[in-house]
Coordinates of N, CA and C in Angstrom, one line a residue:
Chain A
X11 N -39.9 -139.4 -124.8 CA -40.5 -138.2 -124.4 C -40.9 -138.2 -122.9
X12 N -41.0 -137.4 -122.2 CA -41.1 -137.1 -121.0 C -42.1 -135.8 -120.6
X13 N -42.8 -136.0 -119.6 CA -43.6 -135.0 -119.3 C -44.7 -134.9 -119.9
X14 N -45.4 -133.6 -120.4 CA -46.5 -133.2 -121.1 C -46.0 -132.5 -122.3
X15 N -46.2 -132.9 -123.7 CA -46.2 -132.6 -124.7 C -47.4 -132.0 -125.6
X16 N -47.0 -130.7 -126.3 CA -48.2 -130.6 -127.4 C -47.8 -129.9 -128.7
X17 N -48.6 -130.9 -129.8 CA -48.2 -130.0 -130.9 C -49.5 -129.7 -131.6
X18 N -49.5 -128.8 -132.6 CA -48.1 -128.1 -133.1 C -47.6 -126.8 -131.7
X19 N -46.4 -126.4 -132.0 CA -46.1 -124.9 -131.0 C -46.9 -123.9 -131.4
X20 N -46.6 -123.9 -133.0 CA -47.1 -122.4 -133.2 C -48.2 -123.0 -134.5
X21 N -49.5 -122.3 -134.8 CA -50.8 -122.3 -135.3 C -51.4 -121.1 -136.0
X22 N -51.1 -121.2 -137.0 CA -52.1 -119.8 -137.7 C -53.3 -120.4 -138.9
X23 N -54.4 -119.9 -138.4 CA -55.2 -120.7 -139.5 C -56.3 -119.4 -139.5
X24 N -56.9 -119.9 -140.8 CA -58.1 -118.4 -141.0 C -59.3 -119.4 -140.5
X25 N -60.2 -118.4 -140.5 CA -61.9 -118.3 -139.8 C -62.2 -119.7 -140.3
X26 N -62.3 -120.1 -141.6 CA -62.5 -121.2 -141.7 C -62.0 -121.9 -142.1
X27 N -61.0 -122.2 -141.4 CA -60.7 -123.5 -141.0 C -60.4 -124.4 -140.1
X28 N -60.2 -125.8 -140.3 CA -60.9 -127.0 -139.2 C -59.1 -127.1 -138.5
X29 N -58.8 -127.2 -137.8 CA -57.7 -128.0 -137.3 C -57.6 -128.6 -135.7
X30 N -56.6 -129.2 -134.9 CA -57.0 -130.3 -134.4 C -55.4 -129.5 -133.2
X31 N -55.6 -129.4 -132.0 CA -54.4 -129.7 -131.3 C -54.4 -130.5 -130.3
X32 N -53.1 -130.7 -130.4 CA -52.8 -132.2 -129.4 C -52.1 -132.0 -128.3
X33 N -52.5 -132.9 -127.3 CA -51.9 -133.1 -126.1 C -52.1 -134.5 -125.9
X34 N -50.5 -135.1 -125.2 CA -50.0 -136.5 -124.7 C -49.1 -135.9 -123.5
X35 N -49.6 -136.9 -122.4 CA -49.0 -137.0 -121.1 C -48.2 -138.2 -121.1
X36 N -46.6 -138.0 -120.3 CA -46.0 -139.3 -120.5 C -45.8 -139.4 -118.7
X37 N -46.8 -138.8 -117.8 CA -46.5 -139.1 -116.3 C -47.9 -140.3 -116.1
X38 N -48.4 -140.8 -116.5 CA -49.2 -141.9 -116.0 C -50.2 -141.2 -115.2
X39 N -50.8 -140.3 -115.8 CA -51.5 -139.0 -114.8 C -52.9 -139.7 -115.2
X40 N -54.2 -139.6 -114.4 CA -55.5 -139.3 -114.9 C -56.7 -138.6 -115.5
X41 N -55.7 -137.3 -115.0 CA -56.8 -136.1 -115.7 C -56.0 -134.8 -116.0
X42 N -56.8 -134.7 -117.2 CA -56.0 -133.4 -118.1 C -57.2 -132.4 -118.5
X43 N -56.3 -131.5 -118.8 CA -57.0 -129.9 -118.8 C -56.3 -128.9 -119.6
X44 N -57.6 -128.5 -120.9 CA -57.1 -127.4 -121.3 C -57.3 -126.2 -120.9
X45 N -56.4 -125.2 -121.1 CA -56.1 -123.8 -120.6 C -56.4 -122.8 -121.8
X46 N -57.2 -121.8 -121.7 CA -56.8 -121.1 -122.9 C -56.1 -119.4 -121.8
X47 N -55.0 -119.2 -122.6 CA -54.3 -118.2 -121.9 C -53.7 -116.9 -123.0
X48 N -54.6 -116.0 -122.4 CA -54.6 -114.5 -124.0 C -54.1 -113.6 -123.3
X49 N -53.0 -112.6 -124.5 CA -52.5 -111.5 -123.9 C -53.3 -111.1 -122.8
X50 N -52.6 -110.5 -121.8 CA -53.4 -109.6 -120.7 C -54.5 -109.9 -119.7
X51 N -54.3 -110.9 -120.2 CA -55.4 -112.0 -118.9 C -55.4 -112.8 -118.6
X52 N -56.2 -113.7 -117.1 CA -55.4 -114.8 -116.2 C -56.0 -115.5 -116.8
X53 N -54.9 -116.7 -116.5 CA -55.1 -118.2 -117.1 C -57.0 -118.7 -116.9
X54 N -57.7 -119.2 -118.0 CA -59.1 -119.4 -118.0 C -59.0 -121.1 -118.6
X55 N -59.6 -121.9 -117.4 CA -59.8 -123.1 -117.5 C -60.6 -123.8 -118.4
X56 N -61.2 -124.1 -119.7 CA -61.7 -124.6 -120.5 C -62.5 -125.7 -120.1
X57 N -61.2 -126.9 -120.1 CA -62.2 -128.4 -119.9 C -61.0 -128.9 -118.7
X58 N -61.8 -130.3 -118.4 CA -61.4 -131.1 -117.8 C -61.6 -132.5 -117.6
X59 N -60.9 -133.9 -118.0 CA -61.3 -134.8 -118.0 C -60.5 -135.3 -117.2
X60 N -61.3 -136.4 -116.2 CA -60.9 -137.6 -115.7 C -61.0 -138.7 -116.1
X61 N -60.4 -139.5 -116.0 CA -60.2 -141.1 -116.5 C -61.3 -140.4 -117.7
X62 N -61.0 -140.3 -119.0 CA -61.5 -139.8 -120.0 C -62.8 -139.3 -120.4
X63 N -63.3 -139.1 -119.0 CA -64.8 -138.4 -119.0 C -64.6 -137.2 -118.6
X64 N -65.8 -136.5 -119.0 CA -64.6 -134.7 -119.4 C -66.4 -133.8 -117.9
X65 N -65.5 -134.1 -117.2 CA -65.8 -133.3 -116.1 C -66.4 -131.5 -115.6
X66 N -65.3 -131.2 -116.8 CA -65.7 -129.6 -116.8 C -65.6 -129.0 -118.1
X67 N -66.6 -128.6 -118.3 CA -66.7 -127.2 -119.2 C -67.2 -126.3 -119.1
X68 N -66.5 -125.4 -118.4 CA -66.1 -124.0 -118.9 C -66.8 -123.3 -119.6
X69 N -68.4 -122.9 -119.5 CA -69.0 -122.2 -120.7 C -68.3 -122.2 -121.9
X70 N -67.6 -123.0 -122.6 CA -67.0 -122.8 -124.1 C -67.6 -123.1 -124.9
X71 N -67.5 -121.9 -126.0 CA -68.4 -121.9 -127.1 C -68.1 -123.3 -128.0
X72 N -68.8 -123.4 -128.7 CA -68.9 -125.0 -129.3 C -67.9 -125.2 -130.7
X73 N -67.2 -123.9 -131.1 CA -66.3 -123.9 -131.8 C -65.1 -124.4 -131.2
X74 N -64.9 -124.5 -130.0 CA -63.8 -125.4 -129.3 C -64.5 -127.1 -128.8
X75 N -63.6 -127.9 -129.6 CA -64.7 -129.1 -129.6 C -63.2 -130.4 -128.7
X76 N -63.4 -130.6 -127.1 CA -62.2 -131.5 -127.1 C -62.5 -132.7 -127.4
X77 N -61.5 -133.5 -127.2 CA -61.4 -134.9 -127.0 C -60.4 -135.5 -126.6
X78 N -61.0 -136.7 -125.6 CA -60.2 -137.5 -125.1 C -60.2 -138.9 -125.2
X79 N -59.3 -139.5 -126.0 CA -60.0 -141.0 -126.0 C -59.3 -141.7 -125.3
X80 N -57.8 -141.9 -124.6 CA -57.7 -142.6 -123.3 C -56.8 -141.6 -122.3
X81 N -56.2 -141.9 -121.1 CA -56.1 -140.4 -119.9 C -54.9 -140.3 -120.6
X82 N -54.2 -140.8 -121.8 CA -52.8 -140.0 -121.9 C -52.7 -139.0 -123.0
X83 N -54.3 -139.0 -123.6 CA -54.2 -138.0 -124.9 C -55.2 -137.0 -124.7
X84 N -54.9 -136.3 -125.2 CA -56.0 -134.8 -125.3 C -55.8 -133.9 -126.5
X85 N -57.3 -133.8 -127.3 CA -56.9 -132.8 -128.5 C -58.3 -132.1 -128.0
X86 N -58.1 -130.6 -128.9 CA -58.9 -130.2 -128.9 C -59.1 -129.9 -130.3
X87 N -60.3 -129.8 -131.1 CA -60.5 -129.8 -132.0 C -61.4 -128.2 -132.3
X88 N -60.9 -127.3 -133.2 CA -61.0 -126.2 -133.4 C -62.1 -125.9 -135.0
X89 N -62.5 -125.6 -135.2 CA -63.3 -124.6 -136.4 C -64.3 -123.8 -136.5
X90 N -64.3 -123.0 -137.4 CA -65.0 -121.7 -137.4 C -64.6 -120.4 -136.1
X91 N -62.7 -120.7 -136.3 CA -62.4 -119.5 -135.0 C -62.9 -118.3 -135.0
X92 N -62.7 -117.8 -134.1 CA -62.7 -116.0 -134.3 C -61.4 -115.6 -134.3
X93 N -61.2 -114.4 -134.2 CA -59.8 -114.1 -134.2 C -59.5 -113.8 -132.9
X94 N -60.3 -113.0 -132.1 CA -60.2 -113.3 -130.9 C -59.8 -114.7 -130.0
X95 N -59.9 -115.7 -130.8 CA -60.0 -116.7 -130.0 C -58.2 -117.1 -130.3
X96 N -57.0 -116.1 -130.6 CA -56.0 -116.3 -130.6 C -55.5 -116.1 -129.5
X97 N -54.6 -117.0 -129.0 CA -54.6 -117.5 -127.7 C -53.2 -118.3 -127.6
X98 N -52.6 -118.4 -126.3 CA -51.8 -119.7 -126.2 C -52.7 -120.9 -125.3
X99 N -52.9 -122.1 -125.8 CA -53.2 -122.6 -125.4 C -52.6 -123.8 -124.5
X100 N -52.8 -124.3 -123.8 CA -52.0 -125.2 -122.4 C -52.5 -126.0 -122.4
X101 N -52.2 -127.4 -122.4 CA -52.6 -128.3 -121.5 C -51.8 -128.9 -120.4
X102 N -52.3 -129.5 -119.5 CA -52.1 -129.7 -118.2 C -52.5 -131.1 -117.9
X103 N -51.9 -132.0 -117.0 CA -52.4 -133.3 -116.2 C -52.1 -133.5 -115.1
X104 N -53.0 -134.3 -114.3 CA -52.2 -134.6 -112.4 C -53.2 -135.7 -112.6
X105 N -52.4 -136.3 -111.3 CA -52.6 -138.1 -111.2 C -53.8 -138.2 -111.2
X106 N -55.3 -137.3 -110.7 CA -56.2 -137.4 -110.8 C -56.8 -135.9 -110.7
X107 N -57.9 -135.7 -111.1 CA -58.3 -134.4 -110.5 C -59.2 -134.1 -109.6
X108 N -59.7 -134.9 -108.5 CA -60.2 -134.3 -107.5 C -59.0 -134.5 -106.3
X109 N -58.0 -133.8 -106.9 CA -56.8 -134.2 -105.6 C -56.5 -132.7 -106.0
X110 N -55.2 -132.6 -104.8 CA -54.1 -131.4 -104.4 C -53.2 -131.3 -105.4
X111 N -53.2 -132.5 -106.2 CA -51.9 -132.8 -107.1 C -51.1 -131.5 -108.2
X112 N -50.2 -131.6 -108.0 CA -49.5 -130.7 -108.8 C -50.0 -130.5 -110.4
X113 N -50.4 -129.8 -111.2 CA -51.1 -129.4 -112.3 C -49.2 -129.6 -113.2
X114 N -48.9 -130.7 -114.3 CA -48.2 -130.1 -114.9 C -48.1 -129.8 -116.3
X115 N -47.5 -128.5 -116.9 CA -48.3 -128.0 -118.2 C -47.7 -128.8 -119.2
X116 N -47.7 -128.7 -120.1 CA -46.9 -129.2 -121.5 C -46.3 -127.4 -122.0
X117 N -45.8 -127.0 -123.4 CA -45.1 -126.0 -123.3 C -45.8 -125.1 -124.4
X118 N -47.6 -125.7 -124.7 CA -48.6 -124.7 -125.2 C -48.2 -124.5 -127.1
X119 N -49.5 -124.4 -127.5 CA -49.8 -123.9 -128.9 C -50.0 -122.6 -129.2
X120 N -49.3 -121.7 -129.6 CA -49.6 -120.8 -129.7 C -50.4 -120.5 -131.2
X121 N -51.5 -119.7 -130.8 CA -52.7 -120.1 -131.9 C -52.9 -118.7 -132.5
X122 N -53.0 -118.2 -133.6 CA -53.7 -117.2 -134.3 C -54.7 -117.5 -135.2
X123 N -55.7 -116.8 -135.3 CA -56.6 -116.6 -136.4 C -56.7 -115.3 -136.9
X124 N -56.6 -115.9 -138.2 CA -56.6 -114.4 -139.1 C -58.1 -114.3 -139.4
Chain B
X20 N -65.3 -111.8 -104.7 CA -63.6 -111.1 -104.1 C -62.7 -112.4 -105.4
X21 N -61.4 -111.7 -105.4 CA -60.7 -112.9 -106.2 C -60.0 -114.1 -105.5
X22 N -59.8 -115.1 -106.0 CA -59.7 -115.8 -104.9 C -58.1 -116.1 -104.5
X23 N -57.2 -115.6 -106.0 CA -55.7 -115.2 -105.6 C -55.0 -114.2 -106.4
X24 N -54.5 -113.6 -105.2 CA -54.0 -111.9 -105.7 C -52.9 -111.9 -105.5
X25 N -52.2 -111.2 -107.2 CA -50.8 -110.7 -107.0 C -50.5 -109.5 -107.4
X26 N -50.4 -108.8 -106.0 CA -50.8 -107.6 -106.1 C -49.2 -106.5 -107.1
X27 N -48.3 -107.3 -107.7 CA -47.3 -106.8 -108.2 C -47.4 -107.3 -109.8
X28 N -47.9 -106.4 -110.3 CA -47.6 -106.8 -112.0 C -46.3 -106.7 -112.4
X29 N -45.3 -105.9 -111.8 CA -44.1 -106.1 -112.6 C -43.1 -105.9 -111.0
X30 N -41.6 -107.0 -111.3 CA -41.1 -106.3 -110.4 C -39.4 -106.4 -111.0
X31 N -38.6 -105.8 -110.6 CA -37.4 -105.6 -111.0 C -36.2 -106.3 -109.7
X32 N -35.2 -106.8 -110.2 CA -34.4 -107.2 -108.8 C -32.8 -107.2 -109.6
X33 N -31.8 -107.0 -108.8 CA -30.4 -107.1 -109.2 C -29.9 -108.7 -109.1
X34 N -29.5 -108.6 -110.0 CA -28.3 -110.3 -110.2 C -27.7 -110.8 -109.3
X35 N -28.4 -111.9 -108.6 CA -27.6 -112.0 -107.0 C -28.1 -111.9 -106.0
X36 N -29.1 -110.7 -106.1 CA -30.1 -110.7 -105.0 C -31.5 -111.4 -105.1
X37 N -32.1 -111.2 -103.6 CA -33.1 -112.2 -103.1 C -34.1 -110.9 -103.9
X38 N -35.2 -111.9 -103.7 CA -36.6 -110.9 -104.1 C -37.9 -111.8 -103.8
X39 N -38.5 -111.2 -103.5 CA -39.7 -111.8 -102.7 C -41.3 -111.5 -103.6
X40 N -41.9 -112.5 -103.8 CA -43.2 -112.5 -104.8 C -44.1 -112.3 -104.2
X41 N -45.2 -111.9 -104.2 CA -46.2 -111.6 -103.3 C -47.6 -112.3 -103.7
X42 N -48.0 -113.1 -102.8 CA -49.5 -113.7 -103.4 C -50.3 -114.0 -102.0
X43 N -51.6 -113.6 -102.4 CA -52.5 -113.6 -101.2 C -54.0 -114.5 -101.8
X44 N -54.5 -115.5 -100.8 CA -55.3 -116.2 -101.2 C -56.4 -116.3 -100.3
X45 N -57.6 -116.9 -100.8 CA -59.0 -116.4 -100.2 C -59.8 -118.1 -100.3
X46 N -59.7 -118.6 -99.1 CA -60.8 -119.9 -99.5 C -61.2 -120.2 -97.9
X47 N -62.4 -120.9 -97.8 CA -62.5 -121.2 -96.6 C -62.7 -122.7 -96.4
X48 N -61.9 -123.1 -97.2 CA -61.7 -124.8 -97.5 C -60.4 -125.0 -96.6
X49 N -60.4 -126.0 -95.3 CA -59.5 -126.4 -94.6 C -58.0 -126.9 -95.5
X50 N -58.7 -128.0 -96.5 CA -57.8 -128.6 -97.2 C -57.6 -127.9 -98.7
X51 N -56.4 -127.2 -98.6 CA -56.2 -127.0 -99.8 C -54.5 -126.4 -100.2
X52 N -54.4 -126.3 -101.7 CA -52.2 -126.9 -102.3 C -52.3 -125.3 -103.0
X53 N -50.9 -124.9 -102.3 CA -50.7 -123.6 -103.2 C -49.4 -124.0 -103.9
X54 N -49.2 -123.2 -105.0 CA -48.2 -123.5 -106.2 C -47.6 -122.2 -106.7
X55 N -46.5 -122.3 -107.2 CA -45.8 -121.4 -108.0 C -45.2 -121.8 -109.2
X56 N -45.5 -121.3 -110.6 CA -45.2 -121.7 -111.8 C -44.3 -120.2 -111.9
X57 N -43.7 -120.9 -113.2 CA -43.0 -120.1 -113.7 C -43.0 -119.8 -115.3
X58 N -43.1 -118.5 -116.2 CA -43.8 -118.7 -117.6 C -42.4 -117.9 -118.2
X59 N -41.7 -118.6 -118.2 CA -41.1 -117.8 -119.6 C -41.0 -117.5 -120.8
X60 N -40.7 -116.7 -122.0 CA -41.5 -115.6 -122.5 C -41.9 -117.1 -124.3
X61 N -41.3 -118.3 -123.7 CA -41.6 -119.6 -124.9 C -43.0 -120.1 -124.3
X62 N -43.6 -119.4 -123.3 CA -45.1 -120.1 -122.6 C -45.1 -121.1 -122.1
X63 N -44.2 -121.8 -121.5 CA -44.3 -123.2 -121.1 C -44.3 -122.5 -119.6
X64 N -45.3 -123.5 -118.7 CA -45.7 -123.3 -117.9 C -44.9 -124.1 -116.7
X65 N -44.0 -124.1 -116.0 CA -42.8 -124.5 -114.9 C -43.2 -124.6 -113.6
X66 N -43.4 -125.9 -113.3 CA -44.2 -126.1 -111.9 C -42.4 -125.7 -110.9
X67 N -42.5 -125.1 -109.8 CA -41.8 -124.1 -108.7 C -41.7 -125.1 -107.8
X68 N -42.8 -125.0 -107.0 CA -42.7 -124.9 -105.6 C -44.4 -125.3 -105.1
X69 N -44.2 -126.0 -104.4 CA -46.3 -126.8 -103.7 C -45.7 -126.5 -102.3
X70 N -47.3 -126.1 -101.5 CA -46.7 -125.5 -100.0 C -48.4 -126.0 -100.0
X71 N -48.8 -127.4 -98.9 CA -49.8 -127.8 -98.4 C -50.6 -127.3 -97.4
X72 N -51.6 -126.6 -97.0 CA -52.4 -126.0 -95.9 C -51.4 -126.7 -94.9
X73 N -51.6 -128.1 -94.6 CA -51.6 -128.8 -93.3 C -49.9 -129.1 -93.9
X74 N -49.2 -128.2 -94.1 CA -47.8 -129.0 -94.4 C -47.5 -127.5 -93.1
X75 N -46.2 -128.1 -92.0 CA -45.9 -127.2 -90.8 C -44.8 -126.6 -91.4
X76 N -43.7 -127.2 -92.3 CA -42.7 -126.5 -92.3 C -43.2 -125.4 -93.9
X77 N -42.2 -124.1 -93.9 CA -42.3 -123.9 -95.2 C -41.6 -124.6 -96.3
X78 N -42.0 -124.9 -98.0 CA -41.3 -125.5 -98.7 C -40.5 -124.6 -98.8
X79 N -39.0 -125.9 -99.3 CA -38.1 -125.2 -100.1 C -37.7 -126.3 -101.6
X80 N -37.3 -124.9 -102.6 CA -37.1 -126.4 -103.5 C -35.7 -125.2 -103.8
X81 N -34.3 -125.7 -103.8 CA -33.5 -125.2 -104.3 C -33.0 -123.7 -104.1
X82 N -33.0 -122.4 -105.2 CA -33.3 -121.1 -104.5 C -34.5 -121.0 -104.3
X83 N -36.1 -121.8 -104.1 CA -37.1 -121.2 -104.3 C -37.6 -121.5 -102.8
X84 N -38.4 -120.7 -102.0 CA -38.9 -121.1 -100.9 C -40.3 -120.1 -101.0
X85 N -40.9 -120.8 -99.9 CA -42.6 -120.4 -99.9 C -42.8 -119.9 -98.7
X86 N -43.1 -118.7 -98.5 CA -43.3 -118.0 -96.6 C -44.7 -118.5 -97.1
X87 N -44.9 -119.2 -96.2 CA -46.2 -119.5 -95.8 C -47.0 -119.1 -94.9
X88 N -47.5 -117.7 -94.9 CA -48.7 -117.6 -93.3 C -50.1 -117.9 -93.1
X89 N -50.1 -118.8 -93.1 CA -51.2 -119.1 -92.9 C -52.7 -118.2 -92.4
X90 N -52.6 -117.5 -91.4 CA -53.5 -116.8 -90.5 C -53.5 -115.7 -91.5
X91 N -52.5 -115.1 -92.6 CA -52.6 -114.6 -93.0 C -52.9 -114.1 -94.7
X92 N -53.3 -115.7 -94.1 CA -53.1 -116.2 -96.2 C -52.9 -115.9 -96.8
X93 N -51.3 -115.8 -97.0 CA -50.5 -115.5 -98.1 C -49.4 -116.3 -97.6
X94 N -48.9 -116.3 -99.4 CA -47.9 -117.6 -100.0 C -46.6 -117.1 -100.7
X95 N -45.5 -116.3 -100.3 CA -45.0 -115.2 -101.2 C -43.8 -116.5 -101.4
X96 N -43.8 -115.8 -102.8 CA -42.7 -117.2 -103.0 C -41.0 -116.1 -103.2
X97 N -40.0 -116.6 -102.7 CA -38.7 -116.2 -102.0 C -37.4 -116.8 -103.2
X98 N -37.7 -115.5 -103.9 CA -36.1 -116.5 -105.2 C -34.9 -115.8 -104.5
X99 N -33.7 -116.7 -104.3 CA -32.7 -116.3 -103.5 C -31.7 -115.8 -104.5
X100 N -30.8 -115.3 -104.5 CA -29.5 -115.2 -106.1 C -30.0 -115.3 -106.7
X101 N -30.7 -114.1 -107.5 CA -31.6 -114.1 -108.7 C -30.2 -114.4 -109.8
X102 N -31.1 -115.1 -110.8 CA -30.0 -115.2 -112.0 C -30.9 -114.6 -113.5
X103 N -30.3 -114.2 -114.3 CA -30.9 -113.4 -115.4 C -31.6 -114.3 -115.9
X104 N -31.8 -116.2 -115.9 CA -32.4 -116.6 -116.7 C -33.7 -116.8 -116.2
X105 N -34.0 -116.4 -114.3 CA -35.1 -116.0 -113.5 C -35.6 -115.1 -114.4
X106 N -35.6 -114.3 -115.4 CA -36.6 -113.2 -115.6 C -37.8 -113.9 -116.4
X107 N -38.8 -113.8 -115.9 CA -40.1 -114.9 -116.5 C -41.1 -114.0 -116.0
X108 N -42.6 -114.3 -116.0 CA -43.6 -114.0 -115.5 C -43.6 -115.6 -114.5
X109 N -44.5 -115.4 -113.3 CA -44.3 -115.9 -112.2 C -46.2 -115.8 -111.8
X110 N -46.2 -117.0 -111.7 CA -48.2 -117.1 -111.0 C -48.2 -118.4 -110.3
X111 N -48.9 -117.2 -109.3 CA -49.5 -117.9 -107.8 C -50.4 -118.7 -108.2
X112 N -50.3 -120.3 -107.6 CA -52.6 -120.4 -108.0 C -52.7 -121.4 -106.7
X113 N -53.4 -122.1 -106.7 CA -54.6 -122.8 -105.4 C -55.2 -123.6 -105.9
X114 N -55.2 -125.1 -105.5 CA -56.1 -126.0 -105.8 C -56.8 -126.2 -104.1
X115 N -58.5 -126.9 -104.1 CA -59.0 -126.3 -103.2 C -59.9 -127.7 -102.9
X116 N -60.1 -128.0 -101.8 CA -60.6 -129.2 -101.1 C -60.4 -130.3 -101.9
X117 N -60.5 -131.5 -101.6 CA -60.5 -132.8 -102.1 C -61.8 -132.9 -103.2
X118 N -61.9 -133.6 -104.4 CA -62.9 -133.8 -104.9 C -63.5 -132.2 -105.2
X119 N -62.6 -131.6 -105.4 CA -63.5 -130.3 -106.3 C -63.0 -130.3 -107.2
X120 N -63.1 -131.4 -108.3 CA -63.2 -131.3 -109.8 C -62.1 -130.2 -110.3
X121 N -60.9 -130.5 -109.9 CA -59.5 -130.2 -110.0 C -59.1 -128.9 -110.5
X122 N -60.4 -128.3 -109.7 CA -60.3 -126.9 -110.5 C -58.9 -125.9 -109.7
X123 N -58.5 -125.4 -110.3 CA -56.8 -124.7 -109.6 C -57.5 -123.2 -110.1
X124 N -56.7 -122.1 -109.2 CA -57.4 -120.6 -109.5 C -55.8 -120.2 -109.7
X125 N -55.4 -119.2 -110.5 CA -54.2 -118.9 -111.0 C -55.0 -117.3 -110.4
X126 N -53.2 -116.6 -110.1 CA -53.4 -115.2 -110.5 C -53.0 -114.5 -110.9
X127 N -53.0 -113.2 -111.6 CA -52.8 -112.6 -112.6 C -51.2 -112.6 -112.6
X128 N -50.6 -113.0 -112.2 CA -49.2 -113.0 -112.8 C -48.3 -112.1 -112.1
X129 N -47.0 -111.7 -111.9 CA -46.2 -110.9 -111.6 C -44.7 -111.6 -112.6
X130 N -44.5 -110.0 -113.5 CA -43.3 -110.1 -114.6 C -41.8 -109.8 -113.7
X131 N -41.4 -110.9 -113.3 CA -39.6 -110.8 -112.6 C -38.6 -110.3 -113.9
X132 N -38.1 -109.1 -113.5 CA -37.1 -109.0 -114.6 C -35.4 -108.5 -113.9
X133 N -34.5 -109.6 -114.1 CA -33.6 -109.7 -113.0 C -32.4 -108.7 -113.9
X134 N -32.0 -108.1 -113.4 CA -30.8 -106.8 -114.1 C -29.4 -107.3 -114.0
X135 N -28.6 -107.2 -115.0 CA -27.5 -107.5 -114.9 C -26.4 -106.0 -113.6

């Protein structure tokens, strides 16, 4: 595998229930970032971890729960959605994140809640 | 103010021809990386083209080039021979001084849709 990967692609779960998405980087990057990206609106930055310490959050509500346990994985862990909170979601890594470095994505979860 | 505008939500171009993207950005950070992705309609997000403040020439990567003006900050990105598999949505964004917690500002997108 190569690049930024995430599964699953596609996600449909009701209000309650718990599920888990994943992101793995195979560029030897140090910091990764989730994206949440909804019909009709610009890309909105969630989190952000460096060397596995999670640097930014994004006012996100606590029903989006990430984690990172070393700089090549990233999940985010999901329950009690809304439906609004269907979304494609992204993740992203660069060699470190207080640089210029090029952000690159993986090819996103696309998420519904019923 | 926003801090990158694309002031073209949709644009249309013929098969073959150039077409020029339009993006305008707002920072008063000396050091900072402008980008072009590319989203086609599977959501995977397609790193383009990086054009550095302090970089003199403009980038090219292939058909893709970046008019860079500086004084005028804007970054329009330049697809040459459009080809039908170009038709994607297209976003400008900006990562912004050293050590600012790698935050990148994307902007609203502009939808390329190339005509046979």
């Amino acid at each position: 595998e190569t690049g930024v990967t995430q599964t699953p692609r596609h996600l449909v779960m009701g209000m309650t229930n718990k599920k888990s998405l994943k992101c793995e980087q195979h560029l030897g990057h140090n910091a990764m970032y989730w994206y949440k990206q909804s019909a009709k609106k610009p890309l909105e930055l969630m989190f952000v971890y460096n060397f596995k310490e999670q640097t930014e959050n994004n006012s996100v509500p606590s029903r989006f729960s990430p984690e990172c346990p070393n700089s090549s994985h990233l999940f985010l862990h999901l329950h009690t959605l809304q439906p609004e909170d269907s979304a494609l979601y992204l993740c992203a890594s660069t060699a470190s994140s207080g640089s210029l470095d090029t952000q690159y994505f993986g090819p996103g979860t696309r998420l519904t809640v019923l | 103010a926003q801090k990158i505008t694309q002031t073209q939500p949709g644009m249309f171009v013929q098969e073959k021809e150039a077409v020029t993207l339009d993006c305008t950005y707002d920072t008063s950070d000396p050091s900072y990386g402008l980008f072009w992705y590319k989203q086609p309609s599977s959501g995977e997000m397609i790193f383009l083209i990086y054009q550095g403040s302090y970089d003199q020439q403009n980038a090219t990567e292939g058909r893709y080039s970046l008019n860079f003006q500086k004084a005028r900050k804007s970054a329009n990105l330049v697809i040459s021979a459009s080809q039908l598999g170009d038709s994607a949505m297209y976003f400008c964004a900006m990562r912004e001084g050293l050590g600012n917690a790698g935050k990148s500002t994307f902007g609203d997108g502009t939808t390329l849709t190339v005509k046979p």
